[in-house]
Short mmCIF file of C-alpha atoms and ligand atoms in Angstrom, two decimals:
data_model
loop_
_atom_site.label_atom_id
_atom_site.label_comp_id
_atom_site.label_asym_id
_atom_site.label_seq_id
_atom_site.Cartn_x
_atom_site.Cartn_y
_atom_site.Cartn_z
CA UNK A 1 54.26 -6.82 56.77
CA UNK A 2 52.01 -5.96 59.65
CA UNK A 3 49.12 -4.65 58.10
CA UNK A 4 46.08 -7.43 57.65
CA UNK A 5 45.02 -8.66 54.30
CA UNK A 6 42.11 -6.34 54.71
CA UNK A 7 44.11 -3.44 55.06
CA UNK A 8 46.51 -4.03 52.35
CA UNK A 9 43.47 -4.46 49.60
CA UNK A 10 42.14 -1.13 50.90
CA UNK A 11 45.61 0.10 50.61
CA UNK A 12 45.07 -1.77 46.82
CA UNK A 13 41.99 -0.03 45.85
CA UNK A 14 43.02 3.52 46.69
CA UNK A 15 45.80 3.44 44.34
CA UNK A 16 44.26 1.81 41.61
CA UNK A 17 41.40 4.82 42.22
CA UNK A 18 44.29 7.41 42.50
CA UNK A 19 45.93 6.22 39.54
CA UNK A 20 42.91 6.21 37.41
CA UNK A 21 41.84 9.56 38.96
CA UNK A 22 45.38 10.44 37.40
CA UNK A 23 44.35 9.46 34.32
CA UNK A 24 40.76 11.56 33.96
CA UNK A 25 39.25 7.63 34.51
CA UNK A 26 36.88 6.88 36.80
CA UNK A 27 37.79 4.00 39.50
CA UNK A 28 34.99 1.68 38.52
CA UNK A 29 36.22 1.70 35.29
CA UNK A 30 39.45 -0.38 36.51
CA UNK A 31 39.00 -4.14 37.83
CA UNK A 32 40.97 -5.64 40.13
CA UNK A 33 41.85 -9.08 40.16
CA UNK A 34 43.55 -10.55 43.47
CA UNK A 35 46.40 -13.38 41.62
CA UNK A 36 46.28 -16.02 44.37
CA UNK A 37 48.59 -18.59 43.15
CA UNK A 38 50.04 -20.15 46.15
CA UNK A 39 47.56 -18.46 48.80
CA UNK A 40 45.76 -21.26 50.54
CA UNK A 41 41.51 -21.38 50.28
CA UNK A 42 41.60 -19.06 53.61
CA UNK A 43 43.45 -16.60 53.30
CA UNK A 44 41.63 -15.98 49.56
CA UNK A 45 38.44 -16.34 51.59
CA UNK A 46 39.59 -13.79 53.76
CA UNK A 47 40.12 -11.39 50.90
CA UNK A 48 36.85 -12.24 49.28
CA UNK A 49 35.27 -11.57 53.20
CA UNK A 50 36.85 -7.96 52.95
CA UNK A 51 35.33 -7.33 49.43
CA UNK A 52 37.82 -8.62 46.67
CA UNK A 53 35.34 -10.22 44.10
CA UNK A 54 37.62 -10.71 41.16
CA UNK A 55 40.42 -13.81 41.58
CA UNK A 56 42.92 -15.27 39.29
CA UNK A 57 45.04 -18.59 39.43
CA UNK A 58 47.90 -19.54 37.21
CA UNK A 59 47.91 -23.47 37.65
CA UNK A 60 44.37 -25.45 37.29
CA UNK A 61 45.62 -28.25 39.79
CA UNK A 62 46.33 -25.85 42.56
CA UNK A 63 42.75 -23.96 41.92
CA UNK A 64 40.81 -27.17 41.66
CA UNK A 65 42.30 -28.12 44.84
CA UNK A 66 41.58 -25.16 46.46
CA UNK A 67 38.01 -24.42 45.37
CA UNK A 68 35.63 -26.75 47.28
CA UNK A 69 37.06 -25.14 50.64
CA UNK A 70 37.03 -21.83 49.11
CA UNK A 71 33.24 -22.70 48.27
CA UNK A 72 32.58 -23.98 51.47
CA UNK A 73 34.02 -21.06 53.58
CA UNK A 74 32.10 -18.69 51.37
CA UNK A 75 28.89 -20.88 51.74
CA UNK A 76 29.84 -20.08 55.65
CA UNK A 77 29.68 -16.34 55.42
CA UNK A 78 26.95 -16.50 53.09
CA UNK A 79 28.98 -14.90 50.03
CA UNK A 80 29.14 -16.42 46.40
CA UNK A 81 32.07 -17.24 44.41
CA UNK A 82 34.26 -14.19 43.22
CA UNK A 83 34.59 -14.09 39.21
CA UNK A 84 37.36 -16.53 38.65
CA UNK A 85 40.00 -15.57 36.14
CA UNK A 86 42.29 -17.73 34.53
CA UNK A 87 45.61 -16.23 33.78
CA UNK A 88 48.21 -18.95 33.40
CA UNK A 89 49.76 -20.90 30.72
CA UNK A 90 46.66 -22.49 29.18
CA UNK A 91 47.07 -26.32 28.03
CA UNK A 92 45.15 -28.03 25.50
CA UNK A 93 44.18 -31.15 27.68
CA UNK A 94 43.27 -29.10 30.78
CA UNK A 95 40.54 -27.07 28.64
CA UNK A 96 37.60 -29.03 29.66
CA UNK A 97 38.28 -28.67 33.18
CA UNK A 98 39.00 -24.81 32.90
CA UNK A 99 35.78 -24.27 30.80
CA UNK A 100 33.70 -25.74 33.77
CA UNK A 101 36.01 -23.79 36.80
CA UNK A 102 36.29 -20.34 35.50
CA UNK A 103 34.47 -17.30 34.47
CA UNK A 104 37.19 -15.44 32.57
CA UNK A 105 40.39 -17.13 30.40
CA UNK A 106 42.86 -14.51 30.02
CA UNK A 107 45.52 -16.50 28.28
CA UNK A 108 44.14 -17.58 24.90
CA UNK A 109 47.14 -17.23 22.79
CA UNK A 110 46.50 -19.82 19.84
CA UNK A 111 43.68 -20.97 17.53
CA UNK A 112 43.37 -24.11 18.54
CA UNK A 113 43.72 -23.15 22.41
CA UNK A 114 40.58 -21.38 21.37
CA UNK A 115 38.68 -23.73 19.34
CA UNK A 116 39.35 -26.53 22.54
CA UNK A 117 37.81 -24.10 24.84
CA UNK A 118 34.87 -23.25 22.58
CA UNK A 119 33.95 -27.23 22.07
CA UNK A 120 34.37 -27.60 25.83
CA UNK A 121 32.43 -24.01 26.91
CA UNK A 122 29.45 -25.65 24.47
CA UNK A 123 29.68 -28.95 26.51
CA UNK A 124 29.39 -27.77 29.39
CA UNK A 125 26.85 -24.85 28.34
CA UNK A 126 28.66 -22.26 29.47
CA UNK A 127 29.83 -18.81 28.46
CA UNK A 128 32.84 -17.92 29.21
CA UNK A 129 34.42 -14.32 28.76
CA UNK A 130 37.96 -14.77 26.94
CA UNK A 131 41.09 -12.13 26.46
CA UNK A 132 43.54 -12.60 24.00
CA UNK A 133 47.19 -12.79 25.13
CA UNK A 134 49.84 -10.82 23.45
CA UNK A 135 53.45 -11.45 24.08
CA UNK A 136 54.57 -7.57 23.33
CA UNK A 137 58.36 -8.12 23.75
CA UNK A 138 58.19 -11.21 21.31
CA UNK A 139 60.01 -12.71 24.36
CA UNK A 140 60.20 -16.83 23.42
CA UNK A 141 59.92 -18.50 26.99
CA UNK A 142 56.73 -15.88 27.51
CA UNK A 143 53.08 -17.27 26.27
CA UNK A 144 50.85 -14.85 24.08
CA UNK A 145 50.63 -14.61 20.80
CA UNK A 146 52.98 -11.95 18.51
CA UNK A 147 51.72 -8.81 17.81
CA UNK A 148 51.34 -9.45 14.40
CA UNK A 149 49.80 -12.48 14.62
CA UNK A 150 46.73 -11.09 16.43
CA UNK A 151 44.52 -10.02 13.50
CA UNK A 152 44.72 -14.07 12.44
CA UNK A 153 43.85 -14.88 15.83
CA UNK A 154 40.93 -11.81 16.13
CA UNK A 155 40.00 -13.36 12.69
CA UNK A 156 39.23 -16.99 13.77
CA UNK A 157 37.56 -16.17 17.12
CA UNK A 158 34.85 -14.93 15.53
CA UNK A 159 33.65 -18.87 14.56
CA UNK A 160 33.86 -19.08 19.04
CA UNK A 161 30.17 -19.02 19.89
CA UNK A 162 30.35 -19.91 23.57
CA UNK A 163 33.25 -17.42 24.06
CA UNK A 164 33.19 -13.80 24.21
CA UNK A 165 35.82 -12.07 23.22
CA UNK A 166 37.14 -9.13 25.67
CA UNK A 167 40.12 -7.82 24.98
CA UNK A 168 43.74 -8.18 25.32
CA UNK A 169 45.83 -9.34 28.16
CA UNK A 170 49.88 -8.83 28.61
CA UNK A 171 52.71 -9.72 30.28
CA UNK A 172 55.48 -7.24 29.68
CA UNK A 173 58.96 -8.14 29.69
CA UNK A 174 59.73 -6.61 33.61
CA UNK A 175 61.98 -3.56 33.98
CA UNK A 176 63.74 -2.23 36.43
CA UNK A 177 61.19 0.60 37.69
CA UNK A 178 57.47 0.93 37.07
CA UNK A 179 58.37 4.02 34.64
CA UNK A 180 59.98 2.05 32.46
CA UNK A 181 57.30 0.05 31.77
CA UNK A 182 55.48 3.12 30.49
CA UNK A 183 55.92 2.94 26.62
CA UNK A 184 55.06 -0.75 26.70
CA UNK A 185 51.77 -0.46 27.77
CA UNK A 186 51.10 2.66 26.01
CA UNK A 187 52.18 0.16 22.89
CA UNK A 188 49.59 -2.22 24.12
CA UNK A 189 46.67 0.48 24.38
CA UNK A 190 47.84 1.57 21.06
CA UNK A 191 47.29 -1.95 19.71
CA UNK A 192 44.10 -2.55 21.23
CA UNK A 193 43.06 0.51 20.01
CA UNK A 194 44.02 -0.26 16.62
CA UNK A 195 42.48 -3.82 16.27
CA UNK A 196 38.97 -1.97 17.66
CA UNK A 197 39.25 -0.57 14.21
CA UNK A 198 39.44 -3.99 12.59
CA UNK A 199 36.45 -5.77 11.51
CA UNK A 200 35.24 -7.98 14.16
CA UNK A 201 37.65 -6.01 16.92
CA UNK A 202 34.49 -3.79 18.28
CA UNK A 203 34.33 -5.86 21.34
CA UNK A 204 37.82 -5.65 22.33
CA UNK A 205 37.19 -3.10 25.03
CA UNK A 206 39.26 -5.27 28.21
CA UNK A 207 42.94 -4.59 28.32
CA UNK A 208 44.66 -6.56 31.36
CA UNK A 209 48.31 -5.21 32.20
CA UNK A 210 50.03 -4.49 35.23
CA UNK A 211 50.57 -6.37 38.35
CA UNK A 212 51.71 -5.35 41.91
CA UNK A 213 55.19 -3.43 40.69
CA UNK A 214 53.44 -1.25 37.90
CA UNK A 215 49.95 -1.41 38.16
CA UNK A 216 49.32 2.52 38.29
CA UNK A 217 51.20 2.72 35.32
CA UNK A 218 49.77 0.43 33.67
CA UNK A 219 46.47 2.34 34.67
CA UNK A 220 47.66 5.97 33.43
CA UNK A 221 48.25 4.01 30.16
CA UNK A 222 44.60 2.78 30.05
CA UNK A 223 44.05 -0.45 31.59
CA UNK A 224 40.70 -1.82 32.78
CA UNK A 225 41.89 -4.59 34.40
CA UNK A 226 45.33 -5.34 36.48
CA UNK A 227 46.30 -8.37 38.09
CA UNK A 228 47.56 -8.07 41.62
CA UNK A 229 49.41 -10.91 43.95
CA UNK A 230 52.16 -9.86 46.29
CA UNK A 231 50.31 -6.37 46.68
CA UNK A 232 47.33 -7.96 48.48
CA UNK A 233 48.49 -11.38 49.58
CA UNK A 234 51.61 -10.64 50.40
CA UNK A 235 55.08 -12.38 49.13
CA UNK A 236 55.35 -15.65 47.84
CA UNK A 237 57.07 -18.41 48.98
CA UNK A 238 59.79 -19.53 46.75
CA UNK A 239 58.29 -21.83 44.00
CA UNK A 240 55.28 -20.69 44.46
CA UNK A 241 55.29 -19.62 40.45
CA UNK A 242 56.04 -16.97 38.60
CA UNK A 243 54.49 -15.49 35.38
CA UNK A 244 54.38 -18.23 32.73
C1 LIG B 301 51.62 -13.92 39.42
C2 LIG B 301 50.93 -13.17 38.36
C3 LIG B 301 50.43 -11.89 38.59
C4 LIG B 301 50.60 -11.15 39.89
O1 LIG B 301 51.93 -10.86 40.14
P1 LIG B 301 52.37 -9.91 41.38
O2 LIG B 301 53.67 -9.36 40.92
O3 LIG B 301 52.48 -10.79 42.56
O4 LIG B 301 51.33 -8.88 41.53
C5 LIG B 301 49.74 -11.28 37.55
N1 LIG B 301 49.56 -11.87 36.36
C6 LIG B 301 50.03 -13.10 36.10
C7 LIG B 301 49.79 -13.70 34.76
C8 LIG B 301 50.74 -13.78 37.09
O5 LIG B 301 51.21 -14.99 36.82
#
Protein backbone atom coordinates (compact mmCIF):
# COMPACT_ATOMS: atom_id res chain seq x y z
CA UNK A 1 0.00 0.00 0.00
CA UNK A 2 1.26 3.40 -0.98
CA UNK A 3 -1.14 5.60 0.39
CA UNK A 4 -0.05 7.17 4.06
CA UNK A 5 -1.86 6.29 7.19
CA UNK A 6 -3.48 9.65 6.84
CA UNK A 7 -4.86 8.96 3.65
CA UNK A 8 -6.15 5.59 4.27
CA UNK A 9 -8.32 6.89 7.52
CA UNK A 10 -9.73 9.58 5.22
CA UNK A 11 -10.28 6.87 2.78
CA UNK A 12 -11.93 5.16 6.32
CA UNK A 13 -14.21 7.91 7.17
CA UNK A 14 -15.79 8.45 3.77
CA UNK A 15 -17.10 5.05 3.65
CA UNK A 16 -18.25 4.73 6.98
CA UNK A 17 -20.17 8.33 6.02
CA UNK A 18 -21.28 6.76 2.63
CA UNK A 19 -22.47 3.75 4.18
CA UNK A 20 -24.44 5.43 6.81
CA UNK A 21 -25.65 8.01 4.23
CA UNK A 22 -26.90 4.59 2.66
CA UNK A 23 -28.68 3.86 5.46
CA UNK A 24 -30.80 7.42 6.00
CA UNK A 25 -28.02 7.75 9.18
CA UNK A 26 -26.14 10.52 9.70
CA UNK A 27 -22.13 10.01 9.82
CA UNK A 28 -21.70 11.30 13.33
CA UNK A 29 -23.95 8.88 14.39
CA UNK A 30 -21.24 6.01 13.56
CA UNK A 31 -17.84 5.82 15.69
CA UNK A 32 -14.89 4.67 14.54
CA UNK A 33 -12.49 2.89 16.45
CA UNK A 34 -8.84 2.40 14.89
CA UNK A 35 -7.96 -1.67 16.37
CA UNK A 36 -4.20 -1.20 16.82
CA UNK A 37 -3.10 -4.46 18.07
CA UNK A 38 0.35 -4.92 16.85
CA UNK A 39 0.86 -1.16 15.54
CA UNK A 40 3.75 0.27 17.47
CA UNK A 41 3.07 3.76 19.82
CA UNK A 42 4.02 5.78 16.44
CA UNK A 43 2.41 4.82 13.97
CA UNK A 44 -1.01 4.97 16.41
CA UNK A 45 0.30 8.45 17.21
CA UNK A 46 0.38 9.15 13.74
CA UNK A 47 -3.24 8.22 13.31
CA UNK A 48 -4.32 10.08 16.38
CA UNK A 49 -2.07 13.28 14.67
CA UNK A 50 -4.42 12.91 11.52
CA UNK A 51 -7.65 12.91 13.67
CA UNK A 52 -8.51 9.23 14.76
CA UNK A 53 -9.69 9.78 18.45
CA UNK A 54 -11.24 6.43 19.17
CA UNK A 55 -8.51 3.28 19.69
CA UNK A 56 -8.91 -0.25 20.64
CA UNK A 57 -6.33 -3.01 21.80
CA UNK A 58 -6.96 -6.68 22.17
CA UNK A 59 -4.05 -7.69 24.65
CA UNK A 60 -3.49 -5.41 27.98
CA UNK A 61 0.38 -6.27 27.97
CA UNK A 62 0.94 -4.97 24.52
CA UNK A 63 -1.26 -1.62 25.34
CA UNK A 64 0.40 -1.04 28.66
CA UNK A 65 3.58 -1.25 26.91
CA UNK A 66 2.74 0.94 24.39
CA UNK A 67 0.95 3.75 26.24
CA UNK A 68 3.59 5.89 28.04
CA UNK A 69 5.21 6.58 24.46
CA UNK A 70 1.89 6.96 22.99
CA UNK A 71 1.33 9.58 25.94
CA UNK A 72 4.45 11.11 25.48
CA UNK A 73 4.29 11.65 21.64
CA UNK A 74 0.83 13.07 22.13
CA UNK A 75 2.12 15.31 25.05
CA UNK A 76 4.61 16.40 21.98
CA UNK A 77 1.96 17.56 19.60
CA UNK A 78 -0.03 18.86 22.30
CA UNK A 79 -3.07 16.31 21.77
CA UNK A 80 -4.74 14.18 24.64
CA UNK A 81 -5.28 10.59 24.77
CA UNK A 82 -7.87 9.13 22.19
CA UNK A 83 -10.86 7.18 24.05
CA UNK A 84 -9.30 3.84 24.64
CA UNK A 85 -11.43 0.81 23.96
CA UNK A 86 -10.89 -2.48 25.14
CA UNK A 87 -11.99 -5.18 22.83
CA UNK A 88 -10.14 -8.38 23.60
CA UNK A 89 -10.62 -11.42 25.57
CA UNK A 90 -11.14 -9.91 29.02
CA UNK A 91 -9.41 -11.90 32.05
CA UNK A 92 -10.41 -11.85 35.51
CA UNK A 93 -6.87 -11.04 37.02
CA UNK A 94 -6.05 -8.33 34.44
CA UNK A 95 -9.34 -6.29 35.53
CA UNK A 96 -7.69 -3.94 37.83
CA UNK A 97 -5.23 -2.92 35.40
CA UNK A 98 -7.89 -2.49 32.52
CA UNK A 99 -10.23 -0.47 34.86
CA UNK A 100 -7.34 2.13 35.37
CA UNK A 101 -6.07 2.02 31.29
CA UNK A 102 -9.26 2.28 29.44
CA UNK A 103 -12.27 4.31 28.79
CA UNK A 104 -14.54 1.74 27.14
CA UNK A 105 -14.60 -2.42 27.84
CA UNK A 106 -16.28 -3.91 24.98
CA UNK A 107 -15.89 -7.51 25.93
CA UNK A 108 -17.88 -8.09 29.14
CA UNK A 109 -19.27 -11.44 28.48
CA UNK A 110 -19.83 -12.92 32.14
CA UNK A 111 -21.17 -11.84 35.55
CA UNK A 112 -18.39 -12.09 37.34
CA UNK A 113 -16.11 -10.46 34.48
CA UNK A 114 -18.47 -7.68 35.38
CA UNK A 115 -18.68 -7.63 39.01
CA UNK A 116 -14.37 -7.70 38.94
CA UNK A 117 -14.48 -4.67 36.84
CA UNK A 118 -17.10 -2.86 38.90
CA UNK A 119 -14.99 -3.49 42.37
CA UNK A 120 -11.91 -2.37 40.46
CA UNK A 121 -13.73 0.83 38.40
CA UNK A 122 -14.86 1.85 42.29
CA UNK A 123 -11.14 1.52 43.38
CA UNK A 124 -9.83 3.34 41.22
CA UNK A 125 -12.86 5.95 41.03
CA UNK A 126 -13.49 5.66 37.75
CA UNK A 127 -16.36 5.28 35.30
CA UNK A 128 -15.98 3.29 32.79
CA UNK A 129 -18.48 2.83 29.74
CA UNK A 130 -19.05 -1.10 29.23
CA UNK A 131 -20.72 -3.18 26.09
CA UNK A 132 -21.90 -6.46 26.47
CA UNK A 133 -20.45 -9.15 24.17
CA UNK A 134 -22.63 -11.53 22.37
CA UNK A 135 -21.27 -14.55 20.66
CA UNK A 136 -24.22 -14.65 17.82
CA UNK A 137 -23.04 -17.87 16.07
CA UNK A 138 -22.83 -19.70 19.56
CA UNK A 139 -19.34 -20.41 18.09
CA UNK A 140 -17.30 -22.21 21.33
CA UNK A 141 -13.60 -20.96 20.76
CA UNK A 142 -15.37 -17.23 20.28
CA UNK A 143 -15.86 -15.05 23.72
CA UNK A 144 -19.38 -13.34 24.31
CA UNK A 145 -21.99 -14.48 25.96
CA UNK A 146 -25.12 -16.65 24.15
CA UNK A 147 -27.89 -14.93 22.98
CA UNK A 148 -30.03 -16.23 25.39
CA UNK A 149 -28.08 -15.74 28.15
CA UNK A 150 -28.07 -11.93 27.78
CA UNK A 151 -31.24 -10.96 29.67
CA UNK A 152 -29.33 -12.80 32.92
CA UNK A 153 -26.40 -10.86 32.15
CA UNK A 154 -28.60 -7.32 31.34
CA UNK A 155 -30.25 -8.45 34.67
CA UNK A 156 -27.17 -8.42 37.00
CA UNK A 157 -25.45 -5.33 35.52
CA UNK A 158 -27.81 -3.32 36.86
CA UNK A 159 -26.10 -3.89 40.68
CA UNK A 160 -22.61 -2.24 38.38
CA UNK A 161 -22.52 1.29 39.75
CA UNK A 162 -19.18 2.43 38.36
CA UNK A 163 -20.06 0.91 34.93
CA UNK A 164 -22.35 2.11 32.38
CA UNK A 165 -23.86 -0.03 30.39
CA UNK A 166 -23.82 0.76 26.42
CA UNK A 167 -24.78 -1.68 24.37
CA UNK A 168 -23.81 -4.73 22.63
CA UNK A 169 -20.66 -5.67 20.90
CA UNK A 170 -20.12 -8.79 18.29
CA UNK A 171 -17.92 -10.77 16.60
CA UNK A 172 -19.62 -12.64 13.81
CA UNK A 173 -18.55 -15.88 12.68
CA UNK A 174 -16.55 -14.41 9.20
CA UNK A 175 -17.98 -15.26 5.77
CA UNK A 176 -16.81 -15.33 2.69
CA UNK A 177 -18.09 -11.76 1.36
CA UNK A 178 -19.26 -8.75 3.32
CA UNK A 179 -22.97 -9.62 2.01
CA UNK A 180 -23.07 -12.51 3.70
CA UNK A 181 -22.63 -11.12 6.78
CA UNK A 182 -25.84 -9.18 6.25
CA UNK A 183 -28.53 -11.24 8.17
CA UNK A 184 -26.15 -11.59 11.11
CA UNK A 185 -26.00 -8.23 11.99
CA UNK A 186 -29.45 -7.47 11.10
CA UNK A 187 -29.96 -10.47 13.91
CA UNK A 188 -27.83 -8.45 16.21
CA UNK A 189 -29.81 -5.03 15.67
CA UNK A 190 -32.83 -7.11 16.08
CA UNK A 191 -31.59 -8.26 19.48
CA UNK A 192 -30.49 -5.08 20.70
CA UNK A 193 -33.55 -3.78 19.76
CA UNK A 194 -35.43 -6.28 21.57
CA UNK A 195 -33.56 -6.18 24.98
CA UNK A 196 -34.21 -2.03 24.75
CA UNK A 197 -37.65 -3.31 25.43
CA UNK A 198 -36.57 -5.19 28.55
CA UNK A 199 -36.60 -3.63 31.84
CA UNK A 200 -33.34 -2.14 32.58
CA UNK A 201 -32.28 -2.43 28.58
CA UNK A 202 -33.16 1.50 27.92
CA UNK A 203 -29.55 2.32 27.83
CA UNK A 204 -28.49 -0.18 25.42
CA UNK A 205 -28.25 2.27 22.57
CA UNK A 206 -24.18 1.19 21.36
CA UNK A 207 -24.06 -1.70 18.99
CA UNK A 208 -20.27 -2.48 17.90
CA UNK A 209 -20.06 -4.84 14.70
CA UNK A 210 -18.06 -4.80 11.76
CA UNK A 211 -14.44 -4.51 11.15
CA UNK A 212 -12.31 -3.66 8.01
CA UNK A 213 -14.02 -6.58 5.59
CA UNK A 214 -17.75 -5.61 6.41
CA UNK A 215 -17.92 -2.57 8.14
CA UNK A 216 -20.50 -0.78 5.68
CA UNK A 217 -22.58 -3.59 6.15
CA UNK A 218 -22.49 -3.76 9.31
CA UNK A 219 -23.45 0.06 9.13
CA UNK A 220 -26.59 -0.39 6.67
CA UNK A 221 -27.65 -2.87 9.43
CA UNK A 222 -27.40 -0.17 12.17
CA UNK A 223 -24.21 -0.02 13.87
CA UNK A 224 -22.88 2.93 15.88
CA UNK A 225 -19.70 1.77 16.35
CA UNK A 226 -17.20 -0.52 14.05
CA UNK A 227 -13.89 -1.57 14.81
CA UNK A 228 -11.30 -1.07 12.13
CA UNK A 229 -7.46 -2.52 11.94
CA UNK A 230 -6.05 -3.56 8.62
CA UNK A 231 -8.30 -0.76 6.94
CA UNK A 232 -6.33 2.07 8.59
CA UNK A 233 -3.10 0.51 9.79
CA UNK A 234 -2.56 -1.59 7.28
CA UNK A 235 -1.89 -5.61 7.40
CA UNK A 236 -0.65 -7.37 10.20
CA UNK A 237 2.25 -9.19 10.65
CA UNK A 238 1.70 -12.80 11.21
CA UNK A 239 0.97 -13.37 14.99
CA UNK A 240 0.16 -10.26 15.48
CA UNK A 241 -3.52 -11.65 16.82
CA UNK A 242 -6.53 -12.27 15.59
CA UNK A 243 -10.10 -11.87 17.02
CA UNK A 244 -10.28 -13.72 20.35
C1 LIG B 1 -8.53 -7.23 15.27
C2 LIG B 1 -9.90 -6.87 15.66
C3 LIG B 1 -10.64 -5.96 14.91
C4 LIG B 1 -10.14 -5.32 13.63
O1 LIG B 1 -9.96 -6.27 12.63
P1 LIG B 1 -9.62 -5.83 11.11
O2 LIG B 1 -10.14 -6.97 10.32
O3 LIG B 1 -8.15 -5.69 11.04
O4 LIG B 1 -10.32 -4.57 10.84
C5 LIG B 1 -11.91 -5.62 15.37
N1 LIG B 1 -12.42 -6.15 16.49
C6 LIG B 1 -11.74 -7.03 17.24
C7 LIG B 1 -12.36 -7.57 18.47
C8 LIG B 1 -10.47 -7.42 16.84
O5 LIG B 1 -9.80 -8.31 17.57
Amino acid sequence: MSETLAERLAAVRERVAAAARRAGRSPEEVTLVGVAKGVPAERIAEAVEAGLDHVGENYHQEARAKLPELRARLEAFGLPLPRLHFVGRLQRNKAREIARDFDVVESVDRVELGAELERRAAEAGRELRVLLQVNPDSEASKGGVPPEALHQLLAESASWKHLCVAGLMAIPAPRATPEASRAAFARLRELARALRRQPGGGSLRELSMGMSADFEVAIEEGATSVRIGTAIFGPRRRGGGDPA
